[in-house]
mmCIF file of C-alpha atoms in Angstrom:
data_model
loop_
_atom_site.group_PDB
_atom_site.id
_atom_site.type_symbol
_atom_site.label_atom_id
_atom_site.label_comp_id
_atom_site.label_asym_id
_atom_site.label_seq_id
_atom_site.Cartn_x
_atom_site.Cartn_y
_atom_site.Cartn_z
ATOM 1 C CA LYS B 23 -4.401 -17.877 4.139
ATOM 2 C CA ALA B 24 -7.863 -16.601 4.985
ATOM 3 C CA GLY B 25 -9.833 -15.078 2.154
ATOM 4 C CA VAL B 26 -12.035 -12.031 2.074
ATOM 5 C CA THR B 27 -14.677 -12.287 4.785
ATOM 6 C CA GLN B 28 -18.032 -10.591 4.512
ATOM 7 C CA THR B 29 -20.574 -10.450 7.278
ATOM 8 C CA PRO B 30 -23.379 -11.104 7.607
ATOM 9 C CA ARG B 31 -24.042 -13.555 4.753
ATOM 10 C CA TYR B 32 -27.758 -12.853 4.704
ATOM 11 C CA LEU B 33 -29.802 -9.929 5.901
ATOM 12 C CA ILE B 34 -33.450 -8.940 5.763
ATOM 13 C CA LYS B 35 -34.380 -5.312 6.355
ATOM 14 C CA THR B 36 -37.493 -3.234 6.067
ATOM 15 C CA ARG B 37 -37.881 -0.363 3.638
ATOM 16 C CA GLY B 38 -36.713 2.880 5.211
ATOM 17 C CA GLN B 39 -34.241 1.254 7.572
ATOM 18 C CA GLN B 40 -30.498 1.493 7.255
ATOM 19 C CA VAL B 41 -27.959 -1.315 7.059
ATOM 20 C CA THR B 42 -24.240 -1.745 7.616
ATOM 21 C CA LEU B 43 -22.244 -4.478 5.906
ATOM 22 C CA SER B 44 -18.732 -5.492 6.845
ATOM 23 C CA CYS B 45 -15.745 -6.689 4.842
ATOM 24 C CA SER B 46 -12.464 -7.996 6.224
ATOM 25 C CA PRO B 47 -9.802 -8.096 3.502
ATOM 26 C CA ILE B 48 -7.037 -10.598 3.078
ATOM 27 C CA SER B 49 -4.267 -9.910 5.560
ATOM 28 C CA GLY B 50 -1.929 -7.270 4.166
ATOM 29 C CA HIS B 51 -4.352 -6.011 1.531
ATOM 30 C CA ARG B 52 -4.961 -2.291 1.766
ATOM 31 C CA SER B 53 -7.525 -1.788 -0.976
ATOM 32 C CA VAL B 54 -11.165 -2.734 -0.548
ATOM 33 C CA SER B 55 -13.757 -2.306 -3.290
ATOM 34 C CA TRP B 56 -17.511 -2.789 -3.078
ATOM 35 C CA TYR B 57 -19.934 -3.975 -5.744
ATOM 36 C CA GLN B 58 -23.683 -4.424 -6.014
ATOM 37 C CA GLN B 59 -25.115 -7.298 -8.025
ATOM 38 C CA THR B 60 -28.753 -7.398 -9.077
ATOM 39 C CA PRO B 61 -30.495 -9.494 -11.735
ATOM 40 C CA GLY B 62 -31.429 -6.370 -13.679
ATOM 41 C CA GLN B 63 -28.218 -4.324 -13.538
ATOM 42 C CA GLY B 64 -25.615 -7.025 -13.078
ATOM 43 C CA LEU B 65 -22.406 -6.308 -11.206
ATOM 44 C CA GLN B 66 -21.840 -2.616 -10.562
ATOM 45 C CA PHE B 67 -18.939 -0.904 -8.843
ATOM 46 C CA LEU B 68 -19.860 1.109 -5.761
ATOM 47 C CA PHE B 69 -16.590 2.485 -4.361
ATOM 48 C CA GLU B 70 -13.014 1.680 -3.468
ATOM 49 C CA TYR B 71 -11.058 2.507 -0.350
ATOM 50 C CA PHE B 72 -7.301 2.488 0.003
ATOM 51 C CA SER B 73 -5.536 3.356 3.244
ATOM 52 C CA GLU B 74 -8.762 4.722 4.732
ATOM 53 C CA THR B 75 -9.407 7.067 1.783
ATOM 54 C CA GLN B 76 -12.073 6.705 -0.854
ATOM 55 C CA ARG B 77 -10.198 6.475 -4.120
ATOM 56 C CA ASN B 78 -12.940 5.745 -6.642
ATOM 57 C CA LYS B 79 -16.700 5.997 -6.619
ATOM 58 C CA GLY B 80 -19.345 4.529 -8.868
ATOM 59 C CA ASN B 81 -22.632 6.050 -9.933
ATOM 60 C CA PHE B 82 -24.766 5.438 -6.878
ATOM 61 C CA PRO B 83 -26.838 7.856 -4.774
ATOM 62 C CA GLY B 84 -25.515 9.354 -1.581
ATOM 63 C CA ARG B 85 -27.522 6.838 0.450
ATOM 64 C CA PHE B 86 -24.655 4.462 -0.238
ATOM 65 C CA SER B 87 -21.553 5.246 1.764
ATOM 66 C CA GLY B 88 -18.537 3.463 3.075
ATOM 67 C CA ARG B 89 -15.473 3.750 5.190
ATOM 68 C CA GLN B 90 -12.259 1.934 5.876
ATOM 69 C CA PHE B 91 -10.534 1.503 9.179
ATOM 70 C CA SER B 92 -6.837 1.563 9.989
ATOM 71 C CA ASN B 93 -6.735 -2.245 9.938
ATOM 72 C CA SER B 94 -8.108 -2.118 6.351
ATOM 73 C CA ARG B 95 -11.470 -3.575 7.331
ATOM 74 C CA SER B 96 -14.263 -1.782 5.537
ATOM 75 C CA GLU B 97 -17.928 -1.159 6.074
ATOM 76 C CA MET B 98 -20.572 0.044 3.715
ATOM 77 C CA ASN B 99 -23.797 1.661 4.804
ATOM 78 C CA VAL B 100 -27.058 2.066 2.977
ATOM 79 C CA SER B 101 -29.536 4.477 4.512
ATOM 80 C CA THR B 102 -33.257 4.782 3.872
ATOM 81 C CA LEU B 103 -33.451 1.386 2.234
ATOM 82 C CA GLU B 104 -35.548 0.932 -0.887
ATOM 83 C CA LEU B 105 -36.906 -2.294 -2.345
ATOM 84 C CA GLY B 106 -34.490 -1.876 -5.244
ATOM 85 C CA ASP B 107 -31.531 -2.106 -2.880
ATOM 86 C CA SER B 108 -32.158 -5.826 -2.574
ATOM 87 C CA ALA B 109 -28.993 -7.311 -3.990
ATOM 88 C CA LEU B 110 -25.863 -9.305 -3.426
ATOM 89 C CA TYR B 111 -23.187 -6.949 -2.097
ATOM 90 C CA LEU B 112 -19.651 -8.065 -2.807
ATOM 91 C CA CYS B 113 -16.352 -6.729 -1.658
ATOM 92 C CA ALA B 114 -12.937 -7.360 -3.130
ATOM 93 C CA SER B 115 -9.539 -6.734 -1.627
ATOM 94 C CA SER B 116 -6.205 -6.168 -3.253
ATOM 95 C CA LEU B 117 -2.616 -5.684 -2.181
ATOM 96 C CA GLY B 118 -1.965 -3.031 -4.771
ATOM 97 C CA SER B 119 -3.079 -2.349 -8.313
ATOM 98 C CA LEU B 120 -5.424 -4.689 -10.109
ATOM 99 C CA VAL B 121 -2.801 -5.686 -12.611
ATOM 100 C CA ASN B 122 -1.124 -7.652 -9.841
ATOM 101 C CA TYR B 123 -4.209 -9.912 -10.067
ATOM 102 C CA GLY B 124 -4.439 -10.221 -6.313
ATOM 103 C CA TYR B 125 -7.949 -8.847 -6.589
ATOM 104 C CA THR B 126 -9.993 -11.322 -4.554
ATOM 105 C CA PHE B 127 -13.722 -11.243 -3.955
ATOM 106 C CA GLY B 128 -15.609 -12.361 -0.901
ATOM 107 C CA SER B 129 -18.763 -14.477 -1.088
ATOM 108 C CA GLY B 130 -20.984 -11.488 -0.501
ATOM 109 C CA THR B 131 -23.844 -10.377 1.690
ATOM 110 C CA ARG B 132 -27.302 -11.000 0.316
ATOM 111 C CA LEU B 133 -29.574 -8.163 1.382
ATOM 112 C CA THR B 134 -33.323 -8.446 1.036
ATOM 113 C CA VAL B 135 -35.422 -5.339 1.583
ATOM 114 C CA VAL B 136 -39.101 -5.977 2.313
ATOM 115 C CA ASP D 32 -12.684 0.745 -20.501
ATOM 116 C CA ALA D 33 -13.320 -0.681 -23.938
ATOM 117 C CA LYS D 34 -16.702 -2.282 -24.501
ATOM 118 C CA THR D 35 -16.637 -6.071 -24.659
ATOM 119 C CA THR D 36 -19.193 -8.339 -26.308
ATOM 120 C CA GLN D 37 -19.747 -11.959 -25.309
ATOM 121 C CA PRO D 38 -22.369 -14.534 -26.272
ATOM 122 C CA PRO D 39 -24.953 -14.781 -23.499
ATOM 123 C CA SER D 40 -24.691 -18.536 -23.146
ATOM 124 C CA MET D 41 -22.754 -21.593 -24.274
ATOM 125 C CA ASP D 42 -22.826 -25.314 -23.634
ATOM 126 C CA CYS D 43 -19.861 -27.633 -23.412
ATOM 127 C CA ALA D 44 -19.552 -31.376 -22.891
ATOM 128 C CA GLU D 45 -17.664 -32.486 -19.812
ATOM 129 C CA GLY D 46 -14.053 -33.302 -20.625
ATOM 130 C CA ARG D 47 -14.051 -31.256 -23.786
ATOM 131 C CA ALA D 48 -12.376 -27.908 -24.281
ATOM 132 C CA ALA D 49 -14.559 -24.873 -23.670
ATOM 133 C CA ASN D 50 -13.732 -21.944 -25.934
ATOM 134 C CA LEU D 51 -15.292 -18.700 -24.796
ATOM 135 C CA PRO D 52 -15.036 -15.783 -27.242
ATOM 136 C CA CYS D 53 -14.884 -12.103 -26.467
ATOM 137 C CA ASN D 54 -14.992 -9.201 -28.869
ATOM 138 C CA HIS D 55 -13.243 -5.957 -27.885
ATOM 139 C CA SER D 56 -12.844 -4.189 -31.189
ATOM 140 C CA THR D 57 -12.298 -0.727 -29.660
ATOM 141 C CA ILE D 58 -9.585 -1.825 -27.243
ATOM 142 C CA SER D 59 -6.718 0.614 -26.895
ATOM 143 C CA GLY D 60 -3.053 -0.249 -26.822
ATOM 144 C CA ASN D 61 -2.697 -0.015 -23.056
ATOM 145 C CA GLU D 62 -5.801 -1.994 -22.137
ATOM 146 C CA TYR D 63 -5.423 -5.483 -20.786
ATOM 147 C CA VAL D 64 -7.969 -8.246 -21.266
ATOM 148 C CA TYR D 65 -9.086 -9.810 -17.994
ATOM 149 C CA TRP D 66 -11.240 -12.850 -17.457
ATOM 150 C CA TYR D 67 -13.202 -13.572 -14.316
ATOM 151 C CA ARG D 68 -15.847 -16.157 -13.593
ATOM 152 C CA GLN D 69 -18.657 -16.313 -11.085
ATOM 153 C CA ILE D 70 -19.975 -19.585 -9.846
ATOM 154 C CA HIS D 71 -23.512 -19.396 -8.530
ATOM 155 C CA SER D 72 -23.847 -17.477 -5.264
ATOM 156 C CA GLN D 73 -20.126 -16.797 -4.977
ATOM 157 C CA GLY D 74 -17.977 -13.769 -5.688
ATOM 158 C CA PRO D 75 -16.194 -13.485 -9.041
ATOM 159 C CA GLN D 76 -12.910 -15.356 -9.321
ATOM 160 C CA TYR D 77 -9.897 -14.164 -11.290
ATOM 161 C CA ILE D 78 -8.898 -16.520 -14.100
ATOM 162 C CA ILE D 79 -6.275 -14.898 -16.304
ATOM 163 C CA HIS D 80 -5.277 -11.687 -18.015
ATOM 164 C CA GLY D 81 -3.096 -10.593 -20.928
ATOM 165 C CA LEU D 82 -2.039 -7.646 -23.059
ATOM 166 C CA LYS D 83 -0.739 -8.921 -26.386
ATOM 167 C CA ASN D 84 0.735 -12.359 -25.986
ATOM 168 C CA ASN D 85 -1.127 -15.559 -25.358
ATOM 169 C CA GLU D 86 -1.128 -16.549 -21.719
ATOM 170 C CA THR D 87 -1.571 -19.838 -19.892
ATOM 171 C CA ASN D 88 -1.930 -20.722 -16.242
ATOM 172 C CA GLU D 89 -3.212 -23.661 -14.265
ATOM 173 C CA MET D 90 -6.821 -22.693 -14.897
ATOM 174 C CA ALA D 91 -6.992 -21.647 -18.525
ATOM 175 C CA SER D 92 -5.361 -20.272 -21.645
ATOM 176 C CA LEU D 93 -5.987 -16.867 -23.154
ATOM 177 C CA ILE D 94 -5.579 -16.391 -26.875
ATOM 178 C CA ILE D 95 -5.535 -12.769 -28.091
ATOM 179 C CA THR D 96 -5.705 -12.083 -31.813
ATOM 180 C CA GLU D 97 -2.844 -10.178 -33.387
ATOM 181 C CA ASP D 98 -4.979 -7.077 -33.909
ATOM 182 C CA ARG D 99 -6.208 -7.437 -30.295
ATOM 183 C CA LYS D 100 -9.810 -6.949 -31.371
ATOM 184 C CA SER D 101 -10.905 -10.250 -29.906
ATOM 185 C CA SER D 102 -9.794 -12.987 -27.566
ATOM 186 C CA THR D 103 -10.735 -16.511 -26.546
ATOM 187 C CA LEU D 104 -10.607 -18.080 -23.118
ATOM 188 C CA ILE D 105 -9.919 -21.795 -23.292
ATOM 189 C CA LEU D 106 -10.708 -24.238 -20.513
ATOM 190 C CA PRO D 107 -8.853 -27.300 -21.853
ATOM 191 C CA HIS D 108 -10.846 -30.015 -20.113
ATOM 192 C CA ALA D 109 -14.100 -28.603 -18.792
ATOM 193 C CA THR D 110 -15.628 -30.155 -15.693
ATOM 194 C CA LEU D 111 -19.056 -29.719 -14.160
ATOM 195 C CA ARG D 112 -17.482 -27.351 -11.643
ATOM 196 C CA ASP D 113 -16.597 -24.975 -14.476
ATOM 197 C CA THR D 114 -20.292 -24.180 -14.925
ATOM 198 C CA ALA D 115 -20.366 -20.439 -14.252
ATOM 199 C CA VAL D 116 -20.784 -17.000 -15.768
ATOM 200 C CA TYR D 117 -17.561 -15.891 -17.449
ATOM 201 C CA TYR D 118 -16.758 -12.197 -17.762
ATOM 202 C CA CYS D 119 -14.342 -10.637 -20.224
ATOM 203 C CA ILE D 120 -13.167 -7.153 -19.242
ATOM 204 C CA ALA D 121 -10.856 -4.730 -21.032
ATOM 205 C CA ARG D 122 -9.187 -2.096 -18.879
ATOM 206 C CA THR D 123 -6.015 -0.133 -18.333
ATOM 207 C CA ASN D 124 -3.641 -0.618 -15.452
ATOM 208 C CA ASN D 125 -4.218 2.837 -14.028
ATOM 209 C CA ALA D 126 -8.003 2.723 -13.823
ATOM 210 C CA GLY D 127 -7.960 2.010 -10.119
ATOM 211 C CA ASN D 128 -9.089 -1.104 -8.342
ATOM 212 C CA MET D 129 -12.441 -1.365 -10.035
ATOM 213 C CA LEU D 130 -13.918 -3.566 -12.714
ATOM 214 C CA THR D 131 -16.695 -2.855 -15.184
ATOM 215 C CA PHE D 132 -18.623 -6.067 -15.725
ATOM 216 C CA GLY D 133 -20.796 -6.738 -18.726
ATOM 217 C CA GLY D 134 -23.347 -9.479 -19.059
ATOM 218 C CA GLY D 135 -20.809 -12.278 -19.433
ATOM 219 C CA THR D 136 -21.283 -15.745 -20.910
ATOM 220 C CA ARG D 137 -23.162 -18.363 -18.952
ATOM 221 C CA LEU D 138 -21.258 -21.589 -19.581
ATOM 222 C CA MET D 139 -23.105 -24.808 -18.885
ATOM 223 C CA VAL D 140 -20.918 -27.898 -18.755
ATOM 224 C CA LYS D 141 -22.998 -30.992 -19.348
ATOM 225 C CA PRO D 142 -22.196 -34.602 -18.486
#
């Protein structure tokens, strides 16, 4: 079956702009989580959506937001981009709770802010 | 989630067993030990998880000490494709669908 699909794979934006990243989960998965990976901070949890509701949120400023649609697809938005937002953004989808180990990551979107 | 400590890097010869240690001395009774790995430029991949007993699947074996303060991930016959960063994570079942990643161990499998 198809895995987690993230689009676009690569993106270059200018400081001050905003960006929207997309994540299509595995068919049937209702939970989508987002992570940011940078060389300095490593992998950090951004937020999780389940059935269109944000269920958990990491320690990121309000410039980072997300949403989930009725088909479980999710988008995350970063407004007023800063150079430090350059990172690999990963999403993961899951059927239910993590202990079911169906937690599957996509290949990510690499965002470069110039 | 309990703090985990892993060596920053390890080498392993191709075809040999790779034994990756993880210390989680403050783990609580309801926290599982999860292992993920991340191959360069890809998303993390689930490997295995366990609570108390040793576990084995088609990818690896997980050995958890009796006091649960440490564990070892074993790749029985490492290949070049196993070169990756390996993350050990301790967490409860009801912590939501989120993982707290540490620095991990960068495993280099050499021919």
